[in-house]
mmCIF file of C-alpha atoms in Angstrom:
data_model
loop_
_atom_site.group_PDB
_atom_site.id
_atom_site.type_symbol
_atom_site.label_atom_id
_atom_site.label_comp_id
_atom_site.label_asym_id
_atom_site.label_seq_id
_atom_site.Cartn_x
_atom_site.Cartn_y
_atom_site.Cartn_z
ATOM 1 C CA MET A 1 -26.591 229.120 203.740
ATOM 2 C CA SER A 2 -23.430 230.744 202.255
ATOM 3 C CA GLU A 3 -20.074 229.612 204.658
ATOM 4 C CA ASN A 4 -19.239 233.288 204.128
ATOM 5 C CA ARG A 5 -21.890 234.766 205.834
ATOM 6 C CA ILE A 6 -21.268 236.127 209.395
ATOM 7 C CA THR A 7 -24.198 235.402 212.305
ATOM 8 C CA SER A 8 -25.283 239.152 213.934
ATOM 9 C CA PRO A 9 -27.063 239.583 217.634
ATOM 10 C CA SER A 10 -29.045 242.683 215.990
ATOM 11 C CA PRO A 11 -31.448 241.073 214.300
ATOM 12 C CA SER A 12 -34.124 239.391 216.139
ATOM 13 C CA ALA A 13 -36.944 237.434 215.599
ATOM 14 C CA GLU A 14 -39.582 239.535 217.397
ATOM 15 C CA GLY A 15 -38.365 242.558 215.293
ATOM 16 C CA ILE A 16 -38.859 241.095 212.149
ATOM 17 C CA ALA A 17 -42.683 240.033 212.745
ATOM 18 C CA ALA A 18 -42.954 243.923 214.168
ATOM 19 C CA ALA A 19 -41.648 245.112 210.275
ATOM 20 C CA ALA A 20 -43.371 242.948 209.053
ATOM 21 C CA ARG A 21 -46.636 243.983 210.265
ATOM 22 C CA ALA A 22 -46.553 246.821 210.185
ATOM 23 C CA ALA A 23 -45.377 246.337 206.465
ATOM 24 C CA GLN A 24 -48.575 244.954 205.607
ATOM 25 C CA LYS A 25 -51.177 246.107 203.429
ATOM 26 C CA GLY A 26 -54.342 244.672 202.052
ATOM 27 C CA ARG A 27 -54.524 241.069 202.187
ATOM 28 C CA GLY A 28 -52.076 239.813 199.462
ATOM 29 C CA LEU A 29 -49.116 238.801 200.495
ATOM 30 C CA PRO A 30 -46.120 241.368 200.975
ATOM 31 C CA PRO A 31 -44.864 242.286 197.806
ATOM 32 C CA VAL A 32 -40.317 241.082 199.016
ATOM 33 C CA ASP A 33 -39.101 241.210 195.216
ATOM 34 C CA LYS A 34 -39.269 244.624 195.370
ATOM 35 C CA TRP A 35 -37.584 245.277 198.987
ATOM 36 C CA ASN A 36 -33.757 245.403 198.423
ATOM 37 C CA PRO A 37 -33.048 246.285 202.379
ATOM 38 C CA ASP A 38 -29.281 245.935 203.802
ATOM 39 C CA PHE A 39 -28.489 242.172 204.521
ATOM 40 C CA CYS A 40 -27.916 242.757 208.576
ATOM 41 C CA GLY A 41 -26.852 239.043 209.817
ATOM 42 C CA ASP A 42 -28.382 235.352 210.195
ATOM 43 C CA LEU A 43 -31.488 234.837 212.584
ATOM 44 C CA ASP A 44 -31.477 231.277 214.294
ATOM 45 C CA MET A 45 -34.508 230.142 212.667
ATOM 46 C CA ARG A 46 -34.774 227.248 211.427
ATOM 47 C CA ILE A 47 -37.633 225.264 208.627
ATOM 48 C CA ALA A 48 -37.313 221.461 209.386
ATOM 49 C CA ARG A 49 -38.194 219.467 206.399
ATOM 50 C CA ASP A 50 -41.492 218.742 207.669
ATOM 51 C CA GLY A 51 -42.922 222.067 207.473
ATOM 52 C CA THR A 52 -41.921 222.457 212.021
ATOM 53 C CA TRP A 53 -40.282 226.515 211.787
ATOM 54 C CA PHE A 54 -38.258 227.242 214.942
ATOM 55 C CA TYR A 55 -36.567 229.395 216.655
ATOM 56 C CA LEU A 56 -32.976 229.439 218.449
ATOM 57 C CA GLY A 57 -33.657 225.618 218.269
ATOM 58 C CA THR A 58 -37.282 225.672 219.861
ATOM 59 C CA PRO A 59 -40.822 224.660 217.677
ATOM 60 C CA ILE A 60 -42.718 228.272 217.055
ATOM 61 C CA GLY A 61 -46.227 227.336 219.047
ATOM 62 C CA ARG A 62 -48.257 230.294 217.162
ATOM 63 C CA PRO A 63 -49.512 229.157 213.576
ATOM 64 C CA GLU A 64 -50.246 232.914 212.797
ATOM 65 C CA MET A 65 -46.549 233.388 213.384
ATOM 66 C CA VAL A 66 -45.153 230.738 211.436
ATOM 67 C CA ARG A 67 -47.706 232.489 208.769
ATOM 68 C CA LEU A 68 -47.045 236.086 209.230
ATOM 69 C CA PHE A 69 -42.585 234.320 208.865
ATOM 70 C CA SER A 70 -44.031 232.581 205.695
ATOM 71 C CA THR A 71 -45.412 235.614 203.867
ATOM 72 C CA ILE A 72 -42.046 237.620 203.838
ATOM 73 C CA LEU A 73 -39.765 234.996 202.968
ATOM 74 C CA ARG A 74 -37.423 234.820 199.674
ATOM 75 C CA LYS A 75 -35.392 232.586 198.230
ATOM 76 C CA ASP A 76 -31.913 234.199 196.584
ATOM 77 C CA GLY A 77 -29.994 231.645 195.366
ATOM 78 C CA ASP A 78 -30.316 228.550 196.549
ATOM 79 C CA ASP A 79 -29.872 231.265 200.522
ATOM 80 C CA TYR A 80 -33.774 232.081 202.338
ATOM 81 C CA PHE A 81 -34.280 235.247 203.565
ATOM 82 C CA LEU A 82 -36.502 237.222 205.491
ATOM 83 C CA VAL A 83 -37.248 240.448 204.021
ATOM 84 C CA THR A 84 -39.397 243.343 205.437
ATOM 85 C CA PRO A 85 -38.567 247.108 203.592
ATOM 86 C CA VAL A 86 -35.615 247.952 206.678
ATOM 87 C CA GLU A 87 -34.039 244.150 206.849
ATOM 88 C CA LYS A 88 -33.215 241.095 205.529
ATOM 89 C CA VAL A 89 -32.090 238.427 207.801
ATOM 90 C CA GLY A 90 -30.890 233.939 206.954
ATOM 91 C CA ILE A 91 -32.892 231.163 207.734
ATOM 92 C CA THR A 92 -32.296 227.902 207.185
ATOM 93 C CA VAL A 93 -34.498 225.578 205.484
ATOM 94 C CA ASP A 94 -33.647 221.911 205.352
ATOM 95 C CA ASP A 95 -35.428 221.835 202.405
ATOM 96 C CA ALA A 96 -38.586 222.989 200.681
ATOM 97 C CA PRO A 97 -39.789 225.655 202.610
ATOM 98 C CA PHE A 98 -43.762 224.965 202.409
ATOM 99 C CA VAL A 99 -45.502 221.183 202.187
ATOM 100 C CA ALA A 100 -47.856 220.790 200.614
ATOM 101 C CA ILE A 101 -50.571 219.061 202.679
ATOM 102 C CA ASP A 102 -53.756 218.799 200.259
ATOM 103 C CA PHE A 103 -55.004 219.060 196.960
ATOM 104 C CA GLU A 104 -58.343 219.090 195.298
ATOM 105 C CA ALA A 105 -58.746 218.474 191.908
ATOM 106 C CA GLU A 106 -61.468 219.465 189.395
ATOM 107 C CA GLY A 107 -62.196 217.629 185.619
ATOM 108 C CA SER A 108 -60.148 215.102 183.634
ATOM 109 C CA GLY A 109 -57.633 214.414 181.965
ATOM 110 C CA GLN A 110 -55.614 216.843 179.576
ATOM 111 C CA ASP A 111 -58.766 219.901 181.349
ATOM 112 C CA GLN A 112 -57.195 218.437 184.275
ATOM 113 C CA ARG A 113 -56.593 220.995 187.811
ATOM 114 C CA LEU A 114 -54.666 220.348 190.119
ATOM 115 C CA THR A 115 -54.940 222.516 193.228
ATOM 116 C CA PHE A 116 -53.062 222.221 196.179
ATOM 117 C CA LEU A 117 -52.942 223.915 199.887
ATOM 118 C CA THR A 118 -49.522 224.342 202.088
ATOM 119 C CA ASN A 119 -49.143 224.099 205.652
ATOM 120 C CA VAL A 120 -49.387 227.073 206.068
ATOM 121 C CA GLY A 121 -52.408 228.888 204.339
ATOM 122 C CA ASP A 122 -51.245 229.564 200.578
ATOM 123 C CA SER A 123 -52.993 228.211 197.265
ATOM 124 C CA THR A 124 -51.215 227.651 194.310
ATOM 125 C CA MET A 125 -52.476 225.689 191.354
ATOM 126 C CA ALA A 126 -49.816 223.430 189.386
ATOM 127 C CA GLY A 127 -50.099 224.663 185.580
ATOM 128 C CA PRO A 128 -47.004 226.950 183.589
ATOM 129 C CA ASP A 129 -46.029 229.116 186.908
ATOM 130 C CA ALA A 130 -46.149 226.520 189.003
ATOM 131 C CA PRO A 131 -44.732 223.236 188.106
ATOM 132 C CA ILE A 132 -44.357 220.479 189.581
ATOM 133 C CA ARG A 133 -41.305 218.402 189.406
ATOM 134 C CA VAL A 134 -39.667 215.391 191.189
ATOM 135 C CA GLU A 135 -36.552 214.182 192.236
ATOM 136 C CA ARG A 136 -34.813 210.723 193.222
ATOM 137 C CA ASP A 137 -32.711 210.107 197.091
ATOM 138 C CA PRO A 138 -29.770 208.470 194.884
ATOM 139 C CA GLU A 139 -29.034 205.874 197.213
ATOM 140 C CA SER A 140 -32.505 205.087 198.084
ATOM 141 C CA GLY A 141 -33.643 206.043 195.563
ATOM 142 C CA GLU A 142 -37.256 207.722 197.425
ATOM 143 C CA PRO A 143 -38.883 210.009 195.236
ATOM 144 C CA SER A 144 -39.737 213.863 196.400
ATOM 145 C CA PRO A 145 -42.083 215.756 194.831
ATOM 146 C CA TYR A 146 -42.618 219.486 194.511
ATOM 147 C CA VAL A 147 -44.447 222.168 193.281
ATOM 148 C CA ARG A 148 -44.055 225.551 193.124
ATOM 149 C CA VAL A 149 -45.825 227.589 195.285
ATOM 150 C CA ARG A 150 -45.084 231.108 194.538
ATOM 151 C CA ALA A 151 -42.192 233.421 192.699
ATOM 152 C CA ASN A 152 -39.632 230.236 193.556
ATOM 153 C CA LEU A 153 -40.434 229.137 197.065
ATOM 154 C CA GLU A 154 -41.753 225.643 197.163
ATOM 155 C CA ALA A 155 -43.883 222.999 198.887
ATOM 156 C CA LEU A 156 -42.705 218.933 199.072
ATOM 157 C CA ILE A 157 -45.651 217.356 198.519
ATOM 158 C CA ASP A 158 -46.587 215.725 201.661
ATOM 159 C CA ARG A 159 -47.044 211.239 200.777
ATOM 160 C CA LYS A 160 -50.951 210.850 201.387
ATOM 161 C CA SER A 161 -50.809 213.390 199.049
ATOM 162 C CA PHE A 162 -48.308 211.996 197.024
ATOM 163 C CA TYR A 163 -50.199 209.046 196.897
ATOM 164 C CA ARG A 164 -53.275 209.855 196.343
ATOM 165 C CA LEU A 165 -51.376 211.541 193.530
ATOM 166 C CA ALA A 166 -49.934 208.268 191.620
ATOM 167 C CA GLN A 167 -54.140 207.070 191.540
ATOM 168 C CA ILE A 168 -54.846 209.799 188.991
ATOM 169 C CA GLY A 169 -51.948 210.127 186.750
ATOM 170 C CA ALA A 170 -51.587 208.835 183.423
ATOM 171 C CA HIS A 171 -48.980 208.420 180.782
ATOM 172 C CA HIS A 172 -48.533 210.251 177.771
ATOM 173 C CA GLU A 173 -45.752 210.840 175.500
ATOM 174 C CA GLY A 174 -43.618 207.625 177.100
ATOM 175 C CA TRP A 175 -44.135 209.466 180.800
ATOM 176 C CA PHE A 176 -46.435 208.549 183.689
ATOM 177 C CA GLY A 177 -47.444 212.045 185.831
ATOM 178 C CA LEU A 178 -50.072 214.433 186.790
ATOM 179 C CA TRP A 179 -52.131 216.806 183.334
ATOM 180 C CA SER A 180 -53.250 220.463 185.363
ATOM 181 C CA ASN A 181 -54.160 222.928 184.029
ATOM 182 C CA GLY A 182 -52.524 222.344 180.424
ATOM 183 C CA VAL A 183 -49.227 220.556 181.262
ATOM 184 C CA HIS A 184 -48.158 217.132 181.583
ATOM 185 C CA PHE A 185 -45.629 217.492 184.274
ATOM 186 C CA ARG A 186 -43.874 214.471 184.319
ATOM 187 C CA LEU A 187 -43.199 211.567 187.368
ATOM 188 C CA ILE A 188 -41.702 208.755 185.848
ATOM 189 C CA PRO A 189 -41.214 207.254 182.671
ATOM 190 C CA SER A 190 -43.777 204.767 182.104
ATOM 191 C CA THR A 191 -41.255 202.345 181.043
ATOM 192 C CA GLU A 192 -40.011 202.143 185.138
ATOM 193 C CA LEU A 193 -43.682 201.225 186.536
ATOM 194 C CA PRO A 194 -44.428 197.437 186.899
ATOM 195 C CA GLU A 195 -46.821 196.162 184.078
ATOM 196 C CA GLU A 196 -50.602 195.674 185.968
#
């Protein structure tokens, strides 16, 4: 979050949820990219690295409420907001807002398609518009893999899924990576892998 933003006592999770419910039309996601309400301040809401949503320091225990909030989430620059037609409130996201908890692989080689499922029920097929990327911790070298879910919102791929992905990876042009929807996503230079 930007340090020059002011925390306003007026926004509440209940008010945002009510506005989000009222704005929901049809089965698709709300058009948060088209809504430009005034900034109303920061809300004491945080998404932890493991995908747990907190409000006022307490985990939100109702999955349907988390799903509702996730549908009105938007990232502008480096900051995250819950956006309705009438309100825009800042929230804190520790890493990525979603966690990819599973995936399905169809086909093989360059024809392979990887479809990820997130902790909030989103499904996304990795490809040109939904890239997979890996960041490495500069100190430990530990990889953190991500897949874009929608707009510029990403999901951290959980450890068990990443291990499964590594088993179906392939070498291409000096890189070990993953094919999906015609794209080879580079994970690690082939030279950094141990010899078999």
